[in-house]
Coordinates of C-alpha atoms and ligand atoms in Angstrom, one line a residue:
Chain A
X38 CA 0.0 0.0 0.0
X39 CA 1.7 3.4 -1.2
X40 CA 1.5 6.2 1.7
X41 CA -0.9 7.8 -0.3
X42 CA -4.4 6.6 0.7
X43 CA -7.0 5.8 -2.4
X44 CA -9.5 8.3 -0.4
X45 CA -8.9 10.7 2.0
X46 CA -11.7 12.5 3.8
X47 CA -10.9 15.8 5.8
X48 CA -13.7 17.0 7.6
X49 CA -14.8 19.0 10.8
X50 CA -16.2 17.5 13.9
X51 CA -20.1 18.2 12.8
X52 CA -21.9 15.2 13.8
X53 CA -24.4 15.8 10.9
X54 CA -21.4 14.7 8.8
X55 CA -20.7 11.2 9.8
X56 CA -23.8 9.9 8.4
X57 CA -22.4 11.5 4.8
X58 CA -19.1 9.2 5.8
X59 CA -20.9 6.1 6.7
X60 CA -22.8 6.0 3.7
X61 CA -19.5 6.6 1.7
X62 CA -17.5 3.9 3.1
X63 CA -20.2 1.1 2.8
X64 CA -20.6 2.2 -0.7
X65 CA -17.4 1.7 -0.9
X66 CA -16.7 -1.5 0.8
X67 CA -19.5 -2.4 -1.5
X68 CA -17.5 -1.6 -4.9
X69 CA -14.8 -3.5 -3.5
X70 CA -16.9 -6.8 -3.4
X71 CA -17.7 -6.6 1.0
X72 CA -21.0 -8.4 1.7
X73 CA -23.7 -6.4 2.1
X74 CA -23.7 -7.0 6.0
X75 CA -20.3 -7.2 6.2
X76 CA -20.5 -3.4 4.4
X77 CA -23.2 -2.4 6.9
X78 CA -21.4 -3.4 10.3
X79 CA -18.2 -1.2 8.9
X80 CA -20.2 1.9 8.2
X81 CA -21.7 1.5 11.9
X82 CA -18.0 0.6 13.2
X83 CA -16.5 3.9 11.0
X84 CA -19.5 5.5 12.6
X85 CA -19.1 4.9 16.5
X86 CA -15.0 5.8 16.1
X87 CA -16.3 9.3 14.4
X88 CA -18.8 9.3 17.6
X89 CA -16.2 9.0 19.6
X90 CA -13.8 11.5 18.5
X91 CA -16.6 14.1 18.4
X92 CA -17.8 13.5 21.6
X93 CA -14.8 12.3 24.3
X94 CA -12.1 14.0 22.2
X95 CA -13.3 17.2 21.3
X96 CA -16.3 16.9 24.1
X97 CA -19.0 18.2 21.0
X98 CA -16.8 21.0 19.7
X99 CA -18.0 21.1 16.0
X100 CA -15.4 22.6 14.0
X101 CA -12.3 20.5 15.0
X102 CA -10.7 18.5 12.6
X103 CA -11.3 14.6 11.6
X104 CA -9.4 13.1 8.8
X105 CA -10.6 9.6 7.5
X106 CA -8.5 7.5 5.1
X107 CA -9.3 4.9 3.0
X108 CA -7.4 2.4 0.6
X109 CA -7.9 -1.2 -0.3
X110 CA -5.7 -3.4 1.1
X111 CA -4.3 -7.0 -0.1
X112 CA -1.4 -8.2 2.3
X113 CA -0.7 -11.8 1.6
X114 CA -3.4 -11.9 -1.1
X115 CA -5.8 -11.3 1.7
X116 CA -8.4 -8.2 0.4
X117 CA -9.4 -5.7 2.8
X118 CA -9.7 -2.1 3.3
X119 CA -7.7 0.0 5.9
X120 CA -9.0 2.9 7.4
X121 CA -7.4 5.3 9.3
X122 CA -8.8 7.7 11.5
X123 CA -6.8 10.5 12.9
X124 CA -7.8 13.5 15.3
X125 CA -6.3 16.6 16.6
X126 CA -7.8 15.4 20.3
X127 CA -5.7 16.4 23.6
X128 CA -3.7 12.4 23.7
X129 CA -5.8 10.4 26.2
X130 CA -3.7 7.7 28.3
X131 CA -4.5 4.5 25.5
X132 CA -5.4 2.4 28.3
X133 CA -8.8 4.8 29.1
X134 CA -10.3 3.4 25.4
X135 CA -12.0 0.2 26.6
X136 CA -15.3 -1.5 26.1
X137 CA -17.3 -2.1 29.3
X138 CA -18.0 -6.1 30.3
X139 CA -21.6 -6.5 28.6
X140 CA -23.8 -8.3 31.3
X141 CA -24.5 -5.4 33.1
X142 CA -27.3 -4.3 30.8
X143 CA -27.1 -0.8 31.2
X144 CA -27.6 2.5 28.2
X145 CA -23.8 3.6 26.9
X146 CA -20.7 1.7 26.5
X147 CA -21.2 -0.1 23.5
X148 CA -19.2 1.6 21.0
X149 CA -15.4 0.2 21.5
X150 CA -17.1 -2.9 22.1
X151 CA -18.8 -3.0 18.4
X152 CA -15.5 -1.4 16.7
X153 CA -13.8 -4.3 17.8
X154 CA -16.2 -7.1 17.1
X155 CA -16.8 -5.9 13.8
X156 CA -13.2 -4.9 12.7
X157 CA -10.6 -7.4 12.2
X158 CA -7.7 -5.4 13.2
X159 CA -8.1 -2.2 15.6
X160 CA -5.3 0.0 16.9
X161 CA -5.2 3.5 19.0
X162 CA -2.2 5.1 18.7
X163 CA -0.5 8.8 19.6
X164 CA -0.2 10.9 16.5
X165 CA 3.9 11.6 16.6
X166 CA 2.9 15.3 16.2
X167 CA 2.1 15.6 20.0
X168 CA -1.4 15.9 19.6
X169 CA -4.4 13.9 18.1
X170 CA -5.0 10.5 18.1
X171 CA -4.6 8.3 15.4
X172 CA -7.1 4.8 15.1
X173 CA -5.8 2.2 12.7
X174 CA -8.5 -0.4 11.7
X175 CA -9.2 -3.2 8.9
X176 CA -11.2 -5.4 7.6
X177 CA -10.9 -8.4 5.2
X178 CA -13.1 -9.0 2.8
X179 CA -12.5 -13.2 3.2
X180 CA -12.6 -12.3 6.8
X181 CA -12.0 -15.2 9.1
X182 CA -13.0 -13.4 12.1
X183 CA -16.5 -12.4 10.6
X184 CA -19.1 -11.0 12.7
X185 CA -21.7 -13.9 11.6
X186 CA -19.3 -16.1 13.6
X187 CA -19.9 -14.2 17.1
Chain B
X67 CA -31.2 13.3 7.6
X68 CA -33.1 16.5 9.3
X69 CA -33.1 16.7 13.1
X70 CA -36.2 18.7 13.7
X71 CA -38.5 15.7 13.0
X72 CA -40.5 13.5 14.7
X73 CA -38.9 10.1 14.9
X74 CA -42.2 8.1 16.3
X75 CA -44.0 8.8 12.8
X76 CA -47.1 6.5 14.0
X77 CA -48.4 5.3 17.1
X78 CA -51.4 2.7 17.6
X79 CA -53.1 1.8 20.9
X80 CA -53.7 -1.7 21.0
X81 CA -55.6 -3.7 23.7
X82 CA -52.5 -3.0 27.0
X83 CA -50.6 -0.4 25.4
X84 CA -49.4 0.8 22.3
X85 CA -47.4 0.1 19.0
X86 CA -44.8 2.7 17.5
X87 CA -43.6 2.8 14.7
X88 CA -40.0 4.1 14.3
X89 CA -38.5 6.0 10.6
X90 CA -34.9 6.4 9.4
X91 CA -31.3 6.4 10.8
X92 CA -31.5 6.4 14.8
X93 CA -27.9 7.9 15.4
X94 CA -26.4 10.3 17.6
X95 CA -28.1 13.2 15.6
X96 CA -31.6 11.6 16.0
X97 CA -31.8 9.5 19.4
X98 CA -31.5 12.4 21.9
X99 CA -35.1 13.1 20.3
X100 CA -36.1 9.3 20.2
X101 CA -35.8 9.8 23.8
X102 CA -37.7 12.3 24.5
X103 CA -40.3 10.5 22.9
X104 CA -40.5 7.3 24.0
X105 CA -40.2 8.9 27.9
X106 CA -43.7 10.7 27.0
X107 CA -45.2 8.1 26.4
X108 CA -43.5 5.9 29.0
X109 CA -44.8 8.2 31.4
X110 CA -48.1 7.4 30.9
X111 CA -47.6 3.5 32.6
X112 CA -48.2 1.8 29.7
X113 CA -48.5 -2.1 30.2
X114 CA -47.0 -3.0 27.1
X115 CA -45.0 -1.1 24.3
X116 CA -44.1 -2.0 21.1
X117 CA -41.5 -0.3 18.9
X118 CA -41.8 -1.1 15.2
X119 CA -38.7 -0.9 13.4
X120 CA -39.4 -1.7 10.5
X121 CA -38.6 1.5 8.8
X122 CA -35.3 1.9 10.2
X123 CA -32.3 1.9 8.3
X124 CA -29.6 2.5 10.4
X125 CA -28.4 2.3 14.6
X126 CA -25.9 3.5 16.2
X127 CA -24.9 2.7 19.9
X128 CA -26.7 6.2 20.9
X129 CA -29.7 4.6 19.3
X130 CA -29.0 1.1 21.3
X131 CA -28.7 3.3 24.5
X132 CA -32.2 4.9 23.9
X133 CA -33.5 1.4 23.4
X134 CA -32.4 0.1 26.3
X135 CA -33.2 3.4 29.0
X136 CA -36.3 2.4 27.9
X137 CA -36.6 -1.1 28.4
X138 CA -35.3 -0.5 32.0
X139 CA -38.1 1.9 33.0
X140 CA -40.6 -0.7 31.7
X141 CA -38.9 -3.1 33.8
X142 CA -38.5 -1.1 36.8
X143 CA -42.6 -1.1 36.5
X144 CA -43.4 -4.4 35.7
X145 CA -44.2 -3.7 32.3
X146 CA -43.2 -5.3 28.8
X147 CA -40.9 -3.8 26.4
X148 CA -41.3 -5.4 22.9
X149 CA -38.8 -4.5 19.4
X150 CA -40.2 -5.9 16.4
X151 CA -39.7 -6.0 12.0
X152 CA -35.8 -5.2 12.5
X153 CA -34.1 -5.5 8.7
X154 CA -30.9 -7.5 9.3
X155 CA -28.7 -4.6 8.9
X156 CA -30.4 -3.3 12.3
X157 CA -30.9 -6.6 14.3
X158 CA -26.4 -6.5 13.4
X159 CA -26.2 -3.7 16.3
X160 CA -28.1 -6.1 18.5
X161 CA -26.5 -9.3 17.8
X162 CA -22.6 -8.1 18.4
X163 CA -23.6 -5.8 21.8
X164 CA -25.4 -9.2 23.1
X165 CA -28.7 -7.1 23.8
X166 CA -30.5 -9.6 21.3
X167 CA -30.9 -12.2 24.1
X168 CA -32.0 -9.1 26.8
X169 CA -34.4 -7.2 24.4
X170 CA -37.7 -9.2 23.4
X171 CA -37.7 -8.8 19.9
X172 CA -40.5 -10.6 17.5
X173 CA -41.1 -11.0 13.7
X174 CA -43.7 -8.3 13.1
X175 CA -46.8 -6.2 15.2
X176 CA -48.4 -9.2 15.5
X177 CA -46.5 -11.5 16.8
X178 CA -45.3 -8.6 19.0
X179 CA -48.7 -7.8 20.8
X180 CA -49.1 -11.8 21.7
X181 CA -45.2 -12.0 23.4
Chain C
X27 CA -17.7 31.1 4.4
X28 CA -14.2 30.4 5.7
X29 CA -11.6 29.3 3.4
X30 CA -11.1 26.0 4.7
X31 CA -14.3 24.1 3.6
X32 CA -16.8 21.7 5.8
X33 CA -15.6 18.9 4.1
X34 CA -13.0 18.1 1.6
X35 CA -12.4 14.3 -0.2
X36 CA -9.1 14.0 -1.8
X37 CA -9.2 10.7 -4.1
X38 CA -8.0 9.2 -6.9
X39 CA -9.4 9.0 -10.1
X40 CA -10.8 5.2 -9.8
X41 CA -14.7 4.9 -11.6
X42 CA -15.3 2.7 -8.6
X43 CA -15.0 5.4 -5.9
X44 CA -17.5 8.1 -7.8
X45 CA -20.6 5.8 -5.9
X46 CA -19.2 6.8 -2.3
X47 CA -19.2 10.6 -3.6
X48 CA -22.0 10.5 -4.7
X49 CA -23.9 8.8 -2.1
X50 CA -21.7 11.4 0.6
X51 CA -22.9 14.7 -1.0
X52 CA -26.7 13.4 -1.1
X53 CA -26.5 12.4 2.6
X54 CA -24.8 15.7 3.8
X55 CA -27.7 17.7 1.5
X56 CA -30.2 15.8 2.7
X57 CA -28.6 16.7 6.6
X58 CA -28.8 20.0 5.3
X59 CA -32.7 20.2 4.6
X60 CA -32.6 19.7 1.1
X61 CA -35.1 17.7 -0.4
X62 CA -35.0 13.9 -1.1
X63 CA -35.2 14.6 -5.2
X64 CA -33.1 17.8 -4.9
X65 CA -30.7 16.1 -3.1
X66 CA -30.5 13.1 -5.7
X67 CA -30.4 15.5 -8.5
X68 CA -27.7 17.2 -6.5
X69 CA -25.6 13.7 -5.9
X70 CA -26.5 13.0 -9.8
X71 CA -25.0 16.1 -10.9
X72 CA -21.8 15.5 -8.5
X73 CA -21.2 12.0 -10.3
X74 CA -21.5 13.8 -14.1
X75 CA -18.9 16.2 -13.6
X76 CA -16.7 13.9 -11.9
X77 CA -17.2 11.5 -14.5
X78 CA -15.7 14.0 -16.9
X79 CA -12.7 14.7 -15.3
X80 CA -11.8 11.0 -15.3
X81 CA -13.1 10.5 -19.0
X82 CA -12.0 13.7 -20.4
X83 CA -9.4 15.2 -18.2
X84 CA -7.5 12.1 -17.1
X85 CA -8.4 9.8 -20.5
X86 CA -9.5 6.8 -18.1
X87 CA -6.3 7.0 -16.1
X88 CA -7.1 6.0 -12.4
X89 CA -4.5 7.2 -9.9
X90 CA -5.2 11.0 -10.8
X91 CA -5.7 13.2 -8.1
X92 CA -9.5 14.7 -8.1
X93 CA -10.4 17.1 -4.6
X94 CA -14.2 17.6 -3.8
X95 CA -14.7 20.5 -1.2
X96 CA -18.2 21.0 0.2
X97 CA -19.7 23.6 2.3
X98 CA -23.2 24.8 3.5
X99 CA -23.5 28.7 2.1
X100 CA -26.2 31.2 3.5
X101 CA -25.6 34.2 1.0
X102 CA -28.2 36.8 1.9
X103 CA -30.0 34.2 4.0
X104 CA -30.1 31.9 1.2
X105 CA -29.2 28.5 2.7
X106 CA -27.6 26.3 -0.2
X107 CA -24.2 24.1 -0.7
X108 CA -20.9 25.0 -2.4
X109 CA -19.5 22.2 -4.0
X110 CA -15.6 22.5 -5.9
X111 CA -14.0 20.0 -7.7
X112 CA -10.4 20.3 -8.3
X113 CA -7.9 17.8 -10.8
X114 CA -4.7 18.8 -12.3
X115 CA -5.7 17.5 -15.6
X116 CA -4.3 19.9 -18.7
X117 CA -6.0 22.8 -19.1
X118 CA -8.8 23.4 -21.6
X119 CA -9.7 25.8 -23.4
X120 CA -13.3 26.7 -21.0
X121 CA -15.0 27.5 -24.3
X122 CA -15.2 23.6 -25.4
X123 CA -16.9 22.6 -22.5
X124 CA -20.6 22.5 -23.0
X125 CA -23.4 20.7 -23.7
X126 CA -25.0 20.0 -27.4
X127 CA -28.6 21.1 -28.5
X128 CA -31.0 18.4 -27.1
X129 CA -33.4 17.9 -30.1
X130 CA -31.1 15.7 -31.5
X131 CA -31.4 12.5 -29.8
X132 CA -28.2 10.0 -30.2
X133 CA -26.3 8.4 -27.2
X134 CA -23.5 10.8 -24.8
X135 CA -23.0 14.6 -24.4
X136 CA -25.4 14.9 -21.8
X137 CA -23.5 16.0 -18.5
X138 CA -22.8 19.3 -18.8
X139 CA -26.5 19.7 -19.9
X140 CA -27.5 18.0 -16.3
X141 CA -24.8 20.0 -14.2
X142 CA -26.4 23.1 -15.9
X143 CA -30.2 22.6 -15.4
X144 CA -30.0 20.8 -11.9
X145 CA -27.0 23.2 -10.2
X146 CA -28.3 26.6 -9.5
X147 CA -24.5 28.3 -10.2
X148 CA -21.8 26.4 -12.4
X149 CA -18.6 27.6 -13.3
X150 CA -15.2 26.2 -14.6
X151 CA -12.2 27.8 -14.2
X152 CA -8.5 27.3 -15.0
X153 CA -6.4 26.4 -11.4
X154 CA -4.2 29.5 -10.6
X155 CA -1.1 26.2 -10.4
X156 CA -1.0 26.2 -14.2
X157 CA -2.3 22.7 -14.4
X158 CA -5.4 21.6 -13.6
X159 CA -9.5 22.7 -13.6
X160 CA -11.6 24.0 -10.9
X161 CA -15.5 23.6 -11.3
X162 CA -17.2 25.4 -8.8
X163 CA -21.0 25.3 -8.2
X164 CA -24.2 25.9 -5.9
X165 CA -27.1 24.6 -5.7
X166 CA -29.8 26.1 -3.0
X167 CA -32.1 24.8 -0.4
X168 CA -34.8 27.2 -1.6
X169 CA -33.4 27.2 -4.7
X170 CA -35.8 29.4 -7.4
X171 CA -34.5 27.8 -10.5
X172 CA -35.6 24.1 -9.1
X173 CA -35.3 20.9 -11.1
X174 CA -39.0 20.4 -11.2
X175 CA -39.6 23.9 -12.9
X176 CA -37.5 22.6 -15.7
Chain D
X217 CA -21.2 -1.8 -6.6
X218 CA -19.6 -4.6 -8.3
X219 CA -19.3 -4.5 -11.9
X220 CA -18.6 -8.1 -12.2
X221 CA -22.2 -8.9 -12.4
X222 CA -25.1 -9.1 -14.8
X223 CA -27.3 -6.1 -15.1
X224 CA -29.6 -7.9 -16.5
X225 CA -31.4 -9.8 -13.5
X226 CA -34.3 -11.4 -14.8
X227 CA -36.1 -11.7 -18.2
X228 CA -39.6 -12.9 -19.3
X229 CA -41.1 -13.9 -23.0
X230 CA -43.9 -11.7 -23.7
X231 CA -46.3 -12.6 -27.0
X232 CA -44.5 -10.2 -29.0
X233 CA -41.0 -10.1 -27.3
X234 CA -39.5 -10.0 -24.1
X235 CA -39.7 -7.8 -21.0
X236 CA -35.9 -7.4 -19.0
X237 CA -35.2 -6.2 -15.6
X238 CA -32.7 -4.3 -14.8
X239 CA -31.5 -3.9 -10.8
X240 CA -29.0 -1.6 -9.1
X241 CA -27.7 1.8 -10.0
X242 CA -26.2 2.3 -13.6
X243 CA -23.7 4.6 -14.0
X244 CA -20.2 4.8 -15.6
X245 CA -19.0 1.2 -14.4
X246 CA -21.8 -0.5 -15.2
X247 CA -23.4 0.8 -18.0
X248 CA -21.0 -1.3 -20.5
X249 CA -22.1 -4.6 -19.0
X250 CA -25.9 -3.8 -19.6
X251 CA -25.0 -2.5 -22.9
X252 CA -23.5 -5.9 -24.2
X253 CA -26.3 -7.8 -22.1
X254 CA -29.1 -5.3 -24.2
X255 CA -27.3 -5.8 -27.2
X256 CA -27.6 -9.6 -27.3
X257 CA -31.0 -9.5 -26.8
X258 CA -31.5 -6.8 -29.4
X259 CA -30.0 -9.5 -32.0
X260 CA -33.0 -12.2 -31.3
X261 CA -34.5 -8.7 -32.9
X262 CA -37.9 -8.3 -30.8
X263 CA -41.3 -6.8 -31.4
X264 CA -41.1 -5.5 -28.1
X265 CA -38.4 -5.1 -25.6
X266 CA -39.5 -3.7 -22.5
X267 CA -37.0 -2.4 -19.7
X268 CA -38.0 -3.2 -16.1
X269 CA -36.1 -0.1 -14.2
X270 CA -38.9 -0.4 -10.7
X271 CA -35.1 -1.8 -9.2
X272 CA -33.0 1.1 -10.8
X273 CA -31.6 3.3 -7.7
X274 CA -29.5 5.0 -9.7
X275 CA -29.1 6.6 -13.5
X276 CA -26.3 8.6 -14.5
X277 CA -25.9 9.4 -18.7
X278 CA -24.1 6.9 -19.2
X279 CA -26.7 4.5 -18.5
X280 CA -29.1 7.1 -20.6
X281 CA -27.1 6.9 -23.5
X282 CA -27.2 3.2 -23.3
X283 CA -31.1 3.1 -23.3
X284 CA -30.8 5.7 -26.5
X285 CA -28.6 3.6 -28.2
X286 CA -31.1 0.0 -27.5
X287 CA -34.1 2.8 -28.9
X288 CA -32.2 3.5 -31.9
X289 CA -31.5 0.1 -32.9
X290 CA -35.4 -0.5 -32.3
X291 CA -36.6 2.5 -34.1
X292 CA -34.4 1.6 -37.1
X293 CA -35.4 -1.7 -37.3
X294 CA -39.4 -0.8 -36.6
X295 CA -39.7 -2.4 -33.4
X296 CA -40.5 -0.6 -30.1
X297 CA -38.4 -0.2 -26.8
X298 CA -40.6 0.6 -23.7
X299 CA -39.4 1.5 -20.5
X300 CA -41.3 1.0 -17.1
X301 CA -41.1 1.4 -13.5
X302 CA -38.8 4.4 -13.6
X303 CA -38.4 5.3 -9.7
X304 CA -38.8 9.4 -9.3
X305 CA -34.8 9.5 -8.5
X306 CA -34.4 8.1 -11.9
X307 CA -37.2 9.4 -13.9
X308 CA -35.6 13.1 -13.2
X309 CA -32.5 12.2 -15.4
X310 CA -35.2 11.2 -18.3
X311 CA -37.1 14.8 -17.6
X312 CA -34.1 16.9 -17.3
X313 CA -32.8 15.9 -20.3
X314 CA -35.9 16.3 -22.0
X315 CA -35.9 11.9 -23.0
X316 CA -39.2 11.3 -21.0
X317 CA -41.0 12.4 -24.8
X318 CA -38.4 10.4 -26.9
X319 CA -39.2 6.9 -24.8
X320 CA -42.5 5.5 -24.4
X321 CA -42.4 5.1 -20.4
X322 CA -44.9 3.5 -18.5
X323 CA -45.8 2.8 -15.2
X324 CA -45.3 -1.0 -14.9
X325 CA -44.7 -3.7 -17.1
X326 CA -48.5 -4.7 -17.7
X327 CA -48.8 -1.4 -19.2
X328 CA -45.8 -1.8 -21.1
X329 CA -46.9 -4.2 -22.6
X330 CA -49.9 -2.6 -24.6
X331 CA -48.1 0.3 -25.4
Ligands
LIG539 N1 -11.7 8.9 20.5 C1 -11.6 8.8 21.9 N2 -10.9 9.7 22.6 C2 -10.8 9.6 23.9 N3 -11.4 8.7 24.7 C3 -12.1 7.8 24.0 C4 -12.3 7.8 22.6 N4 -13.0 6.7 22.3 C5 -13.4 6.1 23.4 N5 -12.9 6.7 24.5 C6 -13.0 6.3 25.9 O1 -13.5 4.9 25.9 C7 -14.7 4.8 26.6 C8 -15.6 3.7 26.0 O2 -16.1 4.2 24.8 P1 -17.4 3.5 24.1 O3 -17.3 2.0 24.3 O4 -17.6 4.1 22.8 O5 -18.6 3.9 25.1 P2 -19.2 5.4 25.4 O6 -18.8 6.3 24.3 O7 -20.7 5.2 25.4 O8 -18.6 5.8 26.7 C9 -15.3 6.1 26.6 O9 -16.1 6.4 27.7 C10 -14.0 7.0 26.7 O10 -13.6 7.2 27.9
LIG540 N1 -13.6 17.9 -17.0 C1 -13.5 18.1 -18.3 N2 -12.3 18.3 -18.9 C2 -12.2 18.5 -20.2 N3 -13.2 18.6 -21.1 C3 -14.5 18.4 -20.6 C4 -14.7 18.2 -19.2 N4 -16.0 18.0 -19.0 C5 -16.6 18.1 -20.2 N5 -15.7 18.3 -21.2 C6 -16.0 18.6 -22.6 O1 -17.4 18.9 -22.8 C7 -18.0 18.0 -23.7 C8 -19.4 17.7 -23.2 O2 -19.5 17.0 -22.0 P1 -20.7 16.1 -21.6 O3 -22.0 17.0 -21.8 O4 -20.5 15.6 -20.2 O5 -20.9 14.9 -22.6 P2 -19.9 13.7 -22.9 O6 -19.1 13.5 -21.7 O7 -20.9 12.6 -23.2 O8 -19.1 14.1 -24.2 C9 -17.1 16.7 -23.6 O9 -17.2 16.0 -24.8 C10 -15.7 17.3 -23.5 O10 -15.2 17.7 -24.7

């Protein structure tokens, strides 16, 4: 994969936006032969990270930046997209992003939960700049670890 | 997707409570009004309610956490809380955050007024 | 408007990713109040000129750079969307893009004629760079000159 | 949208031809592929071809200028090309550029077929 991603999406932190992101990057995972359902837990996965940023790490400031990056990935003849997701967030200690334990049935809490389920590779990372997060995340088309198998 | 609207786009009184009927993308924009809502009408100690999903097309976990504020209050009164007609794209958000085992969720109206 | 636009998609020339575009700008007019035909007139329109630059601008090539900036716009109260598509394909002369007289009915040279009738402001420029077009166009929430008065 | 498929997704013998449905959106990447499958019909040369669009989502002119092109070999050989089903989304690319009076369009495929 060249540095350069296929798509890059730079965008502030409006939550009226992610919706226009979701419904890129299923469409997209679509063109790139995704299952439908497969394209449609993504999208909600893409969408809960975007949730995320807007509301822990810019606590609903809506004219911070979010960059999204896409490209199609194939390592070991394995298709798959990549998607990067970086912020300009104050860096939060990495050990603070963490699903909840589920049988406490309770509203919240669901969202790092779902990214990782439904990605097959998740990672948060510092951006090197000194500020901003940056979340690393893909998903194979051929996945093994498919969410149909939870 | 405009946030000014109603999301409840129907409701229906059946024989212990009520059926409503749900429309579009439930996501961060759109459940803070869900919400508000569903709590009217919770407020008025209905035995059963029915949420017909039907006509959505998209949840996020804000959408879940609407979901399931509500299901508590019906519990906390001894009341049934019944989802029903989710497309598979929708019953997804359900299935991976385990809440398909806590939520009763049925086929259709029907079927969801009888459970 | 500030300079720095609402949201800006930086991709490369690849048919396949026109779809996401496409299905981006109708969701964000949609979040914008537009209506549900205006807004897929407006995503129609979107796919057209970007069409071009791949087929005309880049020949078919698919690792071209193509920008899409978008932006609500409120001038005088008038709430719309500001939409600018950027390539650095070789600049043509401005005069040779436009659309043929309709009456004759044979297959192609249709696009500029949609951009035209369904955007409420079009305009193609040559970039300041030296290389590459700029299209830049409006379409309004209220819009006067609608689609449906056509 | 993969482009590895057919367009063409189902297609029925009428008396005097045959009536084809088309399904998903047809723009740039796919128009190609439905203008081979349309062609191939075209050659069994048809009465009546009637184009199913009710599961068209999407129309850009590249898909339009395949439709003129199927009309054309039609008109030249005296044998009619109906279209049917057209979704609002879609129809607007046949009224903006002025097509809806050069096709006969119809509402559904009964119709379509006593046009
Ligand atoms: N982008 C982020 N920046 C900072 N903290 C985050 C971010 N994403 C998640 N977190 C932290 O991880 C926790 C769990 O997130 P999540 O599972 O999405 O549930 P919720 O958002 O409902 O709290 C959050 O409460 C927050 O503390
Ligand atoms: N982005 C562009 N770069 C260069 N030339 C263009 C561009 N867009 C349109 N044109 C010119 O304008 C003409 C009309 O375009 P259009 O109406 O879209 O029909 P078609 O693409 O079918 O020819 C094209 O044939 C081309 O010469």
């Amino acid at each position: 994969m060249s540095d350069r991603p296929d798509i890059e999406i730079r965008m502030v932190s409006q939550p009226r936006y992610v919706c226009a992101v979701r419904r890129a990057i299923e469409a997209l995972a679509d063109s790139q032969g995704m299952s439908k359902q497969d394209a449609a837990d993504l999208a909600l996965a893409i969408s809960e990270a975007m949730t995320n940023v807007i509301k822990h790490g810019y606590d609903g400031q809506i004219d911070r930046p979010i960059n999204i990056q896409v490209s199609p990935i194939n390592p070991n003849g394995r298709k798959g997209l990549k998607i990067v997701i970086e912020d300009e967030c104050e860096q939060v200690d990495l050990s603070q992003i963490q699903s909840r334990p589920l049988d406490e049935v309770r509203p919240g809490g669901l969202g790092i939960h779902l990214i990782e389920r439904i990605m097959d590779q998740v990672q948060y990372a510092h951006r090197q700049s000194g500020q901003g997060m940056r979340l690393t995340m893909c998903k194979f088309i051929d996945a093994q670890k498919t969410v149909s198998e939870r | 997707m405009a946030d000014q609207d109603t999301i409840i786009s129907d409701h229906q009184t059946i024989e212990d409570g009520v059926v409503v009927k749900v429309e579009g993308e439930i996501d961060l924009i759109r459940s803070p009004q869900l919400r508000k809502e569903l709590i009217e009408l919770l407020n008025a100690d209905l035995d059963r309610m029915v949420i017909d999903l039907s006509h959505v097309t998209f949840m996020d976990s804000s959408g879940v956490a609407t979901l399931v504020e509500a299901l508590q209050i019906q519990r906390r009164n001894n009341k049934k809380l019944i989802l029903c007609g989710l497309q598979q794209k929708v019953k997804s958000i359900f299935e991976i955050s385990r809440l398909d085992m806590v939520f009763i969720i049925t086929e259709d109206t029907a079927s969801a007024a009888q459970a």
